[in-house]
XYZ file of N, CA and C in Angstrom:
780
model
N -50.259 -9.954 98.516
C -49.978 -9.664 96.915
C -51.060 -10.337 96.062
N -51.486 -10.273 95.668
C -52.440 -11.088 94.791
C -51.520 -11.699 94.104
N -52.040 -13.061 93.313
C -51.306 -13.939 92.684
C -52.214 -14.299 91.523
N -51.295 -14.351 90.332
C -51.964 -14.698 89.049
C -51.241 -15.018 88.410
N -51.790 -16.389 87.575
C -52.105 -17.696 87.133
C -51.005 -17.253 85.606
N -49.896 -18.047 85.144
C -48.897 -18.060 83.852
C -50.259 -16.792 82.526
N -50.972 -17.635 82.663
C -52.178 -17.498 81.228
C -52.956 -16.266 81.516
N -53.141 -15.601 83.005
C -53.668 -14.237 83.026
C -52.550 -13.960 82.916
N -51.516 -13.511 83.336
C -50.819 -12.337 82.857
C -50.162 -12.338 81.559
N -50.627 -13.304 80.415
C -49.709 -13.129 79.138
C -51.618 -12.586 78.598
N -52.115 -12.521 79.859
C -53.339 -12.364 78.451
C -53.816 -10.176 79.449
N -53.014 -10.347 79.775
C -52.809 -9.087 80.206
C -51.974 -7.558 79.433
N -50.601 -8.611 79.784
C -49.496 -8.369 79.172
C -50.523 -8.301 77.251
N -51.118 -8.756 76.290
C -50.913 -8.600 75.623
C -52.458 -7.776 74.888
N -53.560 -7.540 75.907
C -54.337 -6.400 75.266
C -53.224 -5.386 76.000
N -52.834 -4.656 76.554
C -51.658 -3.799 77.096
C -50.973 -3.451 75.635
N -51.076 -4.139 75.527
C -49.540 -4.399 74.514
C -50.493 -3.422 73.058
N -52.159 -4.582 72.578
C -52.458 -3.746 71.778
C -53.090 -2.285 72.270
N -53.445 -2.071 72.731
C -53.780 -1.106 73.542
C -53.144 0.387 72.968
N -51.270 -0.362 73.250
C -50.255 0.498 72.908
C -50.034 1.763 71.518
N -50.593 -0.051 70.507
C -49.786 0.576 69.413
C -51.014 0.895 68.310
N -52.217 1.025 69.309
C -53.686 1.152 68.622
C -54.280 0.098 67.589
N -53.934 -0.754 67.867
C -54.563 -2.074 66.628
C -55.837 -1.947 66.756
N -57.202 -2.016 65.892
C -57.337 -2.374 66.300
C -58.319 -4.076 65.007
N -59.289 -4.528 65.104
C -60.237 -5.641 64.442
C -59.333 -5.628 64.047
N -60.523 -4.542 62.858
C -61.409 -5.187 61.719
C -60.793 -4.008 60.407
N -61.093 -4.261 59.363
C -59.829 -2.838 58.510
C -60.316 -1.900 58.861
N -59.544 -0.808 57.754
C -58.929 1.049 58.425
C -61.151 1.691 57.765
N -61.808 2.177 57.074
C -62.917 2.184 56.716
C -62.198 3.585 55.417
N -61.593 4.275 56.308
C -60.718 5.426 55.487
C -59.757 4.714 54.696
N -59.017 4.106 54.873
C -58.349 3.483 53.536
C -59.025 2.207 52.643
N -59.834 1.863 52.996
C -61.271 2.226 51.678
C -61.676 2.679 51.159
N -62.237 3.479 52.272
C -62.879 5.203 51.158
C -61.875 5.643 50.279
N -60.688 5.681 50.578
C -59.913 6.023 49.489
C -59.597 5.369 48.021
N -59.236 3.712 48.422
C -59.369 2.672 47.664
C -59.987 3.184 46.372
N -61.657 2.767 47.016
C -62.457 3.394 46.145
C -62.453 4.648 44.992
N -62.280 5.592 45.729
C -61.938 6.911 45.147
C -60.766 6.957 43.983
N -59.525 6.065 44.278
C -58.828 6.363 43.962
C -58.939 5.565 42.208
N -60.380 4.229 42.487
C -60.426 3.221 41.136
C -60.963 3.932 40.462
N -62.262 5.192 41.239
C -62.725 5.895 40.330
C -62.206 6.890 39.420
N -61.415 7.121 39.596
C -60.383 8.260 39.425
C -59.584 7.727 38.102
N -59.430 7.132 39.114
C -58.722 6.002 37.414
C -59.459 5.230 36.178
N -61.150 4.725 36.939
C -61.498 4.553 35.190
C -61.771 6.013 34.063
N -62.528 7.420 35.161
C -62.762 7.802 34.833
C -61.797 8.608 33.242
N -60.505 8.491 34.366
C -58.899 8.758 32.940
C -59.700 8.480 31.695
N -59.227 7.459 32.306
C -59.438 5.663 31.097
C -60.397 6.536 29.893
N -61.618 6.642 30.933
C -62.582 6.962 30.210
C -62.823 8.258 28.983
N -62.359 9.386 29.571
C -61.535 10.812 29.494
C -61.008 10.542 28.094
N -59.211 9.382 28.519
C -58.585 9.507 27.387
C -58.869 8.332 26.257
N -59.630 7.424 26.231
C -60.602 7.048 24.904
C -61.514 8.518 24.441
N -62.203 9.298 24.796
C -62.988 10.084 24.114
C -62.303 10.670 23.617
N -61.274 11.347 24.161
C -59.724 11.866 23.166
C -59.200 11.665 21.996
N -59.319 10.337 21.529
C -58.803 9.211 20.915
C -59.980 9.500 19.844
N -60.835 9.478 20.071
C -62.449 9.507 19.625
C -62.129 10.711 18.826
N -62.294 11.489 19.530
C -62.582 13.075 18.313
C -61.342 13.099 17.892
N -59.963 13.251 18.293
C -59.611 13.182 17.785
C -59.517 12.234 15.866
N -59.917 11.085 15.872
C -60.053 10.116 15.321
C -60.811 10.805 14.229
N -62.522 10.997 14.514
C -63.574 12.162 14.200
C -62.507 13.226 13.132
N -62.061 14.345 13.969
C -62.162 15.822 13.330
C -60.886 15.239 12.381
N -59.597 14.020 12.489
C -59.383 13.911 10.951
C -60.097 12.671 9.730
N -61.199 12.716 10.193
C -61.866 12.347 9.211
C -62.652 13.302 8.668
N -63.294 14.144 9.667
C -63.768 15.371 9.012
C -62.552 15.957 7.915
N -61.836 16.629 8.871
C -60.252 17.020 7.522
C -60.267 16.467 6.838
N -60.555 14.819 6.260
C -59.568 15.109 4.960
C -60.884 14.691 4.389
N -62.310 14.852 5.156
C -64.043 14.940 3.937
C -63.622 16.506 3.714
N -63.860 16.996 4.190
C -63.430 18.913 3.879
C -62.394 18.947 2.759
N -61.259 18.579 2.722
C -60.550 18.661 1.884
C -60.700 18.063 0.780
N -61.067 16.865 0.624
C -61.742 16.331 -0.582
C -62.839 16.526 -0.642
N -63.887 17.753 -0.656
C -65.142 18.412 -0.744
C -64.479 19.894 -1.831
N -63.661 20.019 -0.978
C -62.733 21.045 -1.715
C -62.125 21.455 -2.692
N -61.932 19.323 -3.100
C -61.172 19.576 -4.189
C -62.043 19.045 -5.251
N -63.501 18.484 -5.103
C -64.466 18.440 -6.235
C -64.638 20.333 -6.129
N -64.446 20.740 -5.577
C -65.048 22.131 -5.598
C -64.521 22.602 -6.712
N -63.505 22.798 -6.216
C -62.184 23.009 -6.718
C -62.437 23.135 -8.812
N -61.925 21.514 -8.789
C -62.386 21.123 -9.767
C -64.016 21.303 -11.041
N -64.688 21.400 -10.265
C -65.527 21.477 -10.760
C -65.542 23.540 -11.167
N -65.056 24.217 -10.434
C -65.298 25.658 -10.552
C -64.478 25.225 -11.763
N -63.400 24.907 -12.243
C -61.992 24.446 -13.331
C -63.044 24.302 -14.742
N -64.002 23.156 -14.234
C -64.742 22.814 -14.450
C -65.294 23.906 -16.149
N -65.898 24.399 -15.192
C -66.793 25.742 -15.192
C -66.881 26.579 -15.988
N -65.810 27.031 -15.597
C -64.445 27.628 -16.535
C -64.681 27.836 -17.838
N -63.844 26.558 -17.942
C -63.862 25.994 -19.156
C -65.047 26.000 -20.262
N -65.558 25.996 -19.662
C -67.391 25.475 -19.998
C -67.404 27.366 -20.510
N -67.669 27.667 -19.682
C -68.016 29.378 -20.216
C -66.952 30.239 -21.140
N -66.109 29.684 -20.619
C -65.045 30.360 -21.839
C -65.326 29.600 -23.216
N -65.395 28.567 -23.547
C -65.921 28.456 -25.086
C -67.216 28.462 -25.174
N -68.172 29.153 -24.323
C -69.075 29.721 -24.944
C -69.182 30.558 -24.644
N -68.588 31.405 -24.485
C -68.609 33.003 -24.358
C -67.942 33.195 -26.230
N -66.741 31.936 -26.124
C -66.127 32.108 -27.591
C -66.883 31.617 -28.774
N -68.154 31.411 -28.887
C -69.088 30.580 -29.562
C -70.220 31.872 -29.166
N -70.509 32.490 -29.015
C -71.207 32.968 -28.902
C -70.528 34.673 -29.712
N -69.118 34.738 -28.994
C -68.401 35.762 -30.719
C -68.184 34.927 -32.318
N -67.914 33.672 -32.159
C -66.985 33.551 -33.265
C -68.845 32.872 -34.557
N -69.456 32.402 -33.886
C -70.544 32.132 -34.096
C -71.655 32.458 -35.444
N -71.539 32.277 -36.445
C -71.297 32.398 -37.822
C -72.882 31.304 -38.227
N -73.561 31.559 -38.387
C -75.003 30.759 -39.347
C -74.480 29.765 -40.084
N -74.445 28.374 -39.546
C -73.912 27.295 -41.240
C -75.358 26.976 -41.842
N -76.685 27.730 -41.591
C -77.717 26.840 -42.429
C -77.344 26.952 -43.563
N -78.270 26.815 -44.922
C -77.758 27.123 -46.047
C -79.672 28.313 -46.217
N -79.337 28.639 -47.514
C -80.725 30.255 -47.153
C -81.088 29.317 -47.022
N -82.300 28.060 -47.701
C -83.245 28.126 -47.859
C -83.558 27.195 -46.012
N -82.760 26.480 -45.622
C -82.655 26.518 -43.819
C -83.174 28.031 -43.979
N -82.623 28.396 -43.987
C -82.734 29.652 -42.996
C -83.496 30.432 -43.153
N -84.541 30.542 -44.182
C -86.037 31.061 -44.574
C -86.617 30.349 -43.707
N -86.789 28.760 -43.818
C -88.266 28.560 -42.833
C -87.429 28.082 -41.816
N -86.189 28.536 -40.620
C -86.280 28.422 -39.441
C -87.204 30.233 -39.484
N -87.038 31.752 -40.314
C -87.228 32.422 -40.457
C -89.330 31.920 -40.373
N -89.158 31.736 -41.153
C -91.470 31.792 -41.240
C -91.784 30.967 -39.677
N -90.493 29.999 -39.176
C -90.944 28.846 -38.185
C -91.076 30.588 -37.130
N -90.373 31.081 -36.818
C -89.919 31.717 -36.014
C -91.519 33.248 -35.949
N -91.434 33.341 -37.131
C -93.283 33.809 -37.880
C -93.722 33.830 -37.248
N -94.536 32.357 -36.697
C -95.166 31.491 -37.558
C -95.456 31.257 -35.374
N -94.278 31.626 -34.373
C -94.539 31.154 -32.870
C -93.643 32.671 -32.347
N -94.027 33.860 -32.413
C -94.026 35.018 -31.564
C -92.825 35.111 -30.560
N -93.035 34.348 -29.743
C -92.094 33.845 -28.983
C -91.066 33.231 -29.166
N -90.550 32.755 -30.367
C -89.470 31.679 -30.631
C -88.726 32.481 -31.954
N -87.196 33.337 -31.607
C -86.360 33.927 -31.782
C -85.617 32.984 -32.699
N -85.548 33.697 -33.705
C -83.911 33.415 -35.067
C -82.971 34.330 -35.581
N -82.083 33.856 -35.282
C -80.413 34.674 -35.548
C -80.650 34.641 -37.397
N -80.882 35.387 -38.579
C -80.151 35.041 -39.276
C -78.450 34.990 -39.331
N -78.643 36.123 -38.887
C -77.078 35.969 -39.241
C -76.209 35.207 -38.265
N -76.500 34.032 -36.825
C -76.087 33.389 -36.674
C -76.465 31.941 -36.170
N -78.162 31.603 -36.683
C -77.654 30.478 -37.008
C -78.366 30.814 -35.374
N -78.512 30.717 -34.317
C -78.878 31.110 -32.879
C -80.481 30.916 -32.732
N -81.108 29.793 -32.166
C -82.364 30.217 -31.707
C -82.680 30.498 -30.241
N -84.082 31.388 -29.716
C -84.076 31.591 -28.955
C -85.663 31.575 -27.732
N -85.621 30.513 -27.573
C -86.987 30.126 -27.067
C -87.506 31.366 -25.677
N -88.524 32.110 -25.776
C -88.804 32.410 -24.386
C -89.333 31.752 -23.665
N -89.185 31.512 -22.183
C -89.330 30.926 -21.165
C -91.029 30.610 -21.164
N -91.689 31.726 -21.085
C -92.802 32.145 -20.698
C -93.914 30.982 -22.054
N -93.725 30.064 -23.593
C -93.930 29.211 -24.339
C -93.755 28.580 -23.907
N -91.970 28.008 -23.233
C -92.285 26.616 -22.548
C -92.463 25.931 -21.421
N -91.665 27.388 -20.343
C -91.816 26.566 -18.903
C -93.199 27.372 -18.315
N -93.999 26.821 -17.360
C -94.260 27.540 -16.313
C -93.310 28.187 -15.532
N -93.491 29.635 -14.640
C -92.430 29.822 -13.563
C -92.182 28.864 -12.448
N -91.401 28.941 -13.023
C -90.033 28.526 -11.698
C -90.285 26.658 -12.207
N -90.994 26.242 -12.954
C -91.048 23.884 -13.888
C -90.018 24.517 -14.759
N -89.950 23.664 -15.118
C -89.087 22.135 -16.105
C -90.072 21.648 -16.374
N -90.877 21.878 -16.242
C -91.743 20.537 -17.155
C -92.719 21.652 -18.289
N -92.368 20.822 -19.688
C -92.411 21.455 -21.072
C -93.989 21.692 -20.724
N -94.760 23.063 -20.966
C -95.965 23.147 -20.793
C -96.356 22.379 -22.478
N -97.264 21.884 -22.509
C -98.665 20.746 -23.947
C -98.222 21.586 -25.333
N -98.285 23.041 -24.855
C -98.568 24.142 -25.729
C -96.874 24.070 -26.097
N -96.084 23.881 -25.950
C -94.521 23.775 -26.846
C -94.427 22.391 -27.564
N -95.061 21.559 -27.636
C -94.926 20.713 -28.035
C -94.503 20.532 -29.543
N -95.821 21.930 -30.200
C -95.722 21.515 -31.816
C -94.748 22.607 -32.236
N -94.671 23.421 -31.406
C -92.986 24.333 -31.967
C -91.945 23.566 -31.914
N -91.614 22.472 -30.836
C -90.303 22.087 -30.696
C -90.577 21.059 -31.699
N -91.717 20.182 -32.335
C -91.917 19.120 -33.117
C -91.336 19.903 -34.330
N -91.798 20.617 -34.959
C -91.806 21.056 -35.762
C -89.675 21.670 -35.824
N -89.660 22.644 -34.339
C -87.847 22.133 -34.988
C -87.076 21.707 -35.328
N -87.337 20.228 -34.751
C -86.687 19.130 -35.476
C -86.588 18.986 -36.320
N -88.025 18.487 -36.569
C -87.912 18.692 -38.637
C -87.360 19.227 -39.399
N -87.729 20.237 -39.045
C -86.202 21.252 -39.351
C -84.881 20.525 -39.449
N -84.730 20.127 -38.700
C -83.301 20.137 -38.704
C -83.421 18.492 -38.846
N -84.029 17.615 -38.692
C -83.910 16.202 -39.517
C -84.128 15.727 -40.919
N -83.838 17.234 -41.660
C -83.772 17.373 -43.035
C -82.911 17.299 -43.677
N -82.660 16.202 -45.085
C -82.062 16.542 -45.689
C -80.471 17.778 -45.424
N -80.638 18.651 -45.465
C -80.056 19.625 -45.580
C -79.678 19.577 -44.127
N -79.823 19.657 -43.674
C -79.255 19.609 -41.840
C -79.339 18.483 -41.008
N -78.820 17.492 -41.444
C -78.769 16.664 -40.900
C -77.056 16.357 -40.325
N -76.529 17.447 -41.327
C -74.946 17.007 -40.781
C -74.744 17.712 -39.804
N -75.946 19.000 -39.059
C -75.670 20.010 -38.240
C -75.930 19.340 -36.389
N -74.963 19.311 -35.446
C -75.333 19.539 -34.516
C -75.809 20.368 -33.475
N -76.072 20.138 -32.351
C -77.250 21.489 -31.480
C -76.100 21.409 -30.269
N -76.709 22.283 -29.722
C -76.785 22.517 -28.372
C -77.523 23.133 -27.087
N -77.817 23.257 -26.158
C -79.158 23.523 -25.580
C -78.772 23.972 -24.452
N -78.862 26.035 -24.634
C -78.823 25.847 -23.374
C -79.903 27.119 -22.540
N -79.452 26.683 -21.266
C -80.264 27.125 -20.354
C -80.212 28.530 -19.262
N -81.786 29.578 -19.633
C -81.162 30.776 -19.081
C -81.837 30.480 -17.640
N -81.245 31.707 -16.569
C -82.445 32.094 -15.342
C -82.483 33.774 -15.068
N -83.085 34.308 -14.179
C -82.928 35.906 -13.863
C -82.345 35.270 -12.947
N -81.586 36.920 -12.198
C -81.188 37.200 -10.993
C -82.184 36.824 -9.839
N -83.564 36.463 -9.418
C -84.519 35.674 -8.879
C -83.329 35.152 -7.903
N -83.508 34.740 -6.510
C -83.674 33.153 -6.039
C -84.539 32.351 -6.005
N -83.840 31.348 -5.947
C -85.403 30.894 -5.820
C -86.429 30.914 -4.580
N -87.127 31.415 -4.243
C -87.813 30.829 -2.765
C -89.131 30.475 -2.825
N -89.740 29.681 -3.706
C -90.888 29.591 -3.403
C -90.617 27.327 -3.128
N -90.997 26.768 -1.939
C -90.726 25.921 -1.330
C -90.633 24.622 -2.096
N -91.881 24.548 -2.586
C -92.197 24.143 -3.543
C -91.238 23.731 -5.090
N -91.029 24.901 -5.193
C -90.324 25.111 -6.447
C -88.281 24.767 -6.034
N -88.171 25.136 -4.876
C -87.048 24.923 -4.262
C -86.663 22.691 -4.277
N -88.119 22.402 -3.704
C -87.128 20.919 -3.003
C -87.133 20.553 -4.528
N -87.514 21.036 -6.277
C -87.072 20.341 -7.238
C -85.777 21.397 -7.716
N -85.368 22.334 -8.262
C -84.801 23.313 -7.985
C -84.324 23.814 -6.941
N -83.228 23.455 -6.526
C -82.849 24.031 -5.465
C -81.992 25.596 -5.359
N -81.514 25.751 -6.814
C -80.923 27.225 -6.936
C -80.845 26.710 -8.066
N -80.537 28.359 -9.045
C -81.216 28.634 -10.260
C -80.208 28.138 -11.539
N -78.707 27.378 -10.349
C -77.986 26.507 -11.914
C -79.106 25.756 -12.316
N -79.910 24.709 -11.375
C -80.255 23.628 -10.840
C -81.872 23.893 -12.087
N -81.817 24.582 -11.683
C -83.491 24.966 -13.055
C -83.107 25.818 -14.100
N -82.082 26.190 -14.308
C -80.881 26.764 -15.735
C -80.445 25.363 -16.853
N -80.326 24.353 -16.174
C -79.794 23.090 -16.476
C -81.083 22.489 -16.306
N -81.770 22.215 -16.068
C -82.944 21.011 -15.643
C -84.038 21.949 -16.906
N -83.640 22.902 -17.335
C -84.633 23.386 -18.318
C -83.616 22.955 -19.996
N -82.320 23.247 -19.590
C -81.737 22.843 -20.560
C -82.571 20.751 -21.712
N -82.041 19.968 -19.813
C -82.271 18.636 -20.532
C -83.915 18.332 -20.573
N -84.378 18.856 -20.732
C -86.242 18.991 -20.431
C -86.338 18.966 -22.821
N -85.589 20.569 -23.192
C -85.962 20.406 -24.092
C -84.640 19.550 -25.341
N -84.088 19.031 -24.552
C -82.764 17.888 -25.180
C -84.147 16.628 -24.986
N -84.623 16.888 -24.053
C -85.293 14.990 -24.415
C -86.414 15.187 -25.082
N -87.265 16.197 -24.688
C -88.668 16.645 -26.170
C -87.918 16.686 -27.158
N -86.983 17.311 -28.022
C -86.298 17.296 -29.735
C -85.976 15.638 -29.258
N -85.424 14.940 -28.760
C -85.176 13.731 -29.052
C -86.197 12.758 -28.750
N -87.273 12.576 -28.255
C -88.790 12.073 -28.838
C -89.594 13.002 -29.902
N -89.292 13.803 -30.150
C -89.176 14.289 -31.941
C -88.374 14.071 -32.857
N -87.756 12.742 -32.237
C -87.088 12.515 -33.737
C -85.385 12.935 -33.784
N -85.232 13.803 -32.809
C -84.097 14.652 -32.645
C -82.557 13.184 -32.094
N -82.205 12.882 -32.851
C -81.148 11.845 -31.901
C -79.846 12.702 -31.177
N -80.336 11.734 -29.572
C -79.041 12.418 -29.366
C -78.153 12.294 -29.362
N -77.591 12.213 -30.360
C -75.634 12.013 -30.386
C -75.567 13.815 -31.240
N -76.884 14.078 -30.884
C -76.604 15.122 -32.347
C -76.659 16.198 -31.416
N -76.712 15.983 -29.864
C -77.563 17.035 -28.730
C -76.586 17.672 -27.381
N -76.576 18.594 -27.413
C -75.989 18.532 -26.068
C -76.730 19.207 -24.862
N -76.252 19.983 -23.789
C -77.023 20.309 -22.987
C -76.429 21.120 -21.820
N -76.854 22.463 -21.348
C -75.520 23.233 -20.621
C -76.732 24.483 -20.255
N -76.080 24.497 -18.563
C -76.923 25.463 -18.022
C -76.087 26.683 -17.512
N -76.707 28.224 -17.018
C -75.564 29.388 -17.298
C -75.961 29.697 -15.968
N -77.424 29.651 -15.008
C -78.199 30.231 -13.889
C -78.583 31.698 -14.333
N -77.713 32.951 -13.445
C -78.158 33.930 -14.138
C -76.684 34.622 -14.554
N -76.011 34.230 -14.843
C -74.550 34.684 -15.289
C -74.489 34.983 -16.579
N -74.849 35.221 -17.384
C -75.917 35.600 -18.684
C -76.815 35.840 -19.286
N -76.888 36.998 -18.933
C -77.818 37.597 -18.860
C -77.872 38.826 -20.257
N -78.729 39.091 -20.589
C -79.128 39.577 -22.157
C -79.168 40.862 -21.187
N -79.270 41.386 -21.340
C -80.231 42.790 -20.308
C -80.724 42.793 -18.676
N -80.172 44.309 -18.452
C -79.583 44.492 -17.061
C -81.782 43.800 -15.934
N -80.769 42.889 -15.297
C -82.015 42.218 -14.183
C -82.976 44.246 -13.286
N -83.458 44.825 -14.108
C -83.886 45.394 -13.235
C -84.993 45.716 -13.059
N -86.109 45.134 -13.891
C -87.193 45.103 -13.097
C -88.040 43.648 -13.820
N -89.476 43.440 -14.089
C -89.783 42.054 -14.660
C -89.959 42.382 -15.711
N -90.078 43.227 -16.782
C -89.555 43.182 -18.349
C -88.282 42.902 -18.535
N -87.154 43.106 -18.327
C -86.088 42.861 -18.536
C -85.394 41.727 -18.213
N -86.199 41.082 -16.770
C -86.106 39.281 -16.324
C -86.696 38.291 -17.281
N -87.034 38.854 -16.954
C -88.567 37.830 -18.355
C -87.116 38.174 -19.912
N -86.868 38.379 -20.475
C -86.497 38.553 -21.201
C -84.310 38.180 -20.876
N -84.031 37.593 -19.785
C -83.452 36.282 -19.451
C -83.483 35.193 -18.739
N -84.749 35.314 -18.889
C -85.396 33.231 -19.108
C -85.674 33.187 -20.106
N -84.396 32.404 -20.655
C -84.740 32.153 -22.040
C -83.997 30.700 -22.012
N -84.730 29.825 -22.911
C -82.972 28.799 -23.208
C -83.097 29.032 -25.157
N -81.502 29.176 -24.979
C -80.912 29.091 -26.308
C -80.598 27.734 -27.194
N -80.848 27.470 -28.391
C -80.125 26.804 -29.229
C -79.640 26.487 -30.568
N -78.330 26.688 -29.891
C -76.940 26.488 -31.446
C -76.679 25.741 -32.383
N -77.200 26.313 -33.022
C -76.693 25.211 -34.578
C -75.827 24.871 -35.010
N -74.388 24.411 -34.475
C -73.353 23.988 -34.757
C -72.988 22.998 -35.846
N -71.838 23.911 -36.775
C -71.169 23.233 -37.776
C -70.871 21.685 -37.341
N -71.055 20.777 -38.710
C -70.168 19.664 -37.655
C -68.591 19.462 -37.561
N -67.514 20.527 -37.743
C -66.625 20.707 -37.405
C -66.632 21.130 -36.246
N -67.431 22.438 -35.501
C -67.694 22.845 -34.166
C -67.029 21.969 -32.964
N -66.302 22.573 -32.138
C -66.069 21.418 -31.363
C -66.111 22.557 -29.296
N -67.883 22.281 -29.068
C -67.780 23.048 -27.941
C -67.771 21.799 -26.638
N -67.536 22.158 -25.679
C -67.120 21.739 -24.431
C -67.039 20.195 -24.630
N -65.378 19.964 -25.819
C -64.563 18.946 -25.503
C -66.116 17.601 -26.478
N -66.952 18.202 -27.783
C -67.555 17.690 -28.134
C -66.691 17.556 -29.590
N -66.737 15.569 -29.723
C -66.283 15.367 -30.989
C -66.510 15.279 -31.893
N -66.661 16.240 -33.107
C -67.998 17.200 -33.742
C -68.021 15.293 -34.999
N -67.155 13.829 -34.582
C -67.373 13.499 -35.323
C -68.504 12.217 -34.538
N -68.615 12.562 -34.196
C -69.261 11.881 -32.945
C -70.647 11.963 -33.768
N -71.113 12.278 -34.613
C -72.642 11.298 -34.914
C -72.400 11.939 -37.016
N -71.498 11.762 -36.825
C -71.319 11.096 -38.188
C -70.803 10.210 -38.344
N -70.909 9.170 -37.649
C -71.050 7.703 -37.827
C -72.535 6.876 -38.158
């Protein structure tokens, strides 16, 4: 029987033991891959959780902004309803506050300018848009300036200085279609109020005190004729001027303001 040294015998035993235990000299590649995969899944989970939190915050912010916008619309609707009620009351109760001499002068003005109507019973003046504005525009025609200047001169007479006026714009039922027009007047609401503002500013330039004036627009919602054809629509496109007695209170207008 061959003889072995103690060191050789120990080496043989160790190798046999390692072989039996299935030990490897380096790290297990499968375990390392599992660790990397687990880490990637954890990172993805963290990113998704962050995205969910951001989405929830954005949704809450959008809901708050939507509620705020709805509240503003509700307030505007309420104010519009109140203004409409006052306007309707003004239409039904308006009586001509002018003296007989002033009434006569306004009737002469309406005969001089056929597109300018004056109602001697109510004192309401109506400008047909054709005489004031081009189609779809809120810029006054140069030819309208003489009429507005004469109107201002009448309102600045001593026997008319105590009266206020309310300028109201109206349109027909046709939506804004032309791109160039829509850029300045997106809706008939914009067009009607912008036209009323243009008249107020023109009267101011012709010497009428701004503290005596107010402006409003009613879009297509106050027609004087059915919007059946071009002729009736033309009647609905108009600017009205109400001459108000000093004690008249319209749209929360303090009647004492212009008396100071």
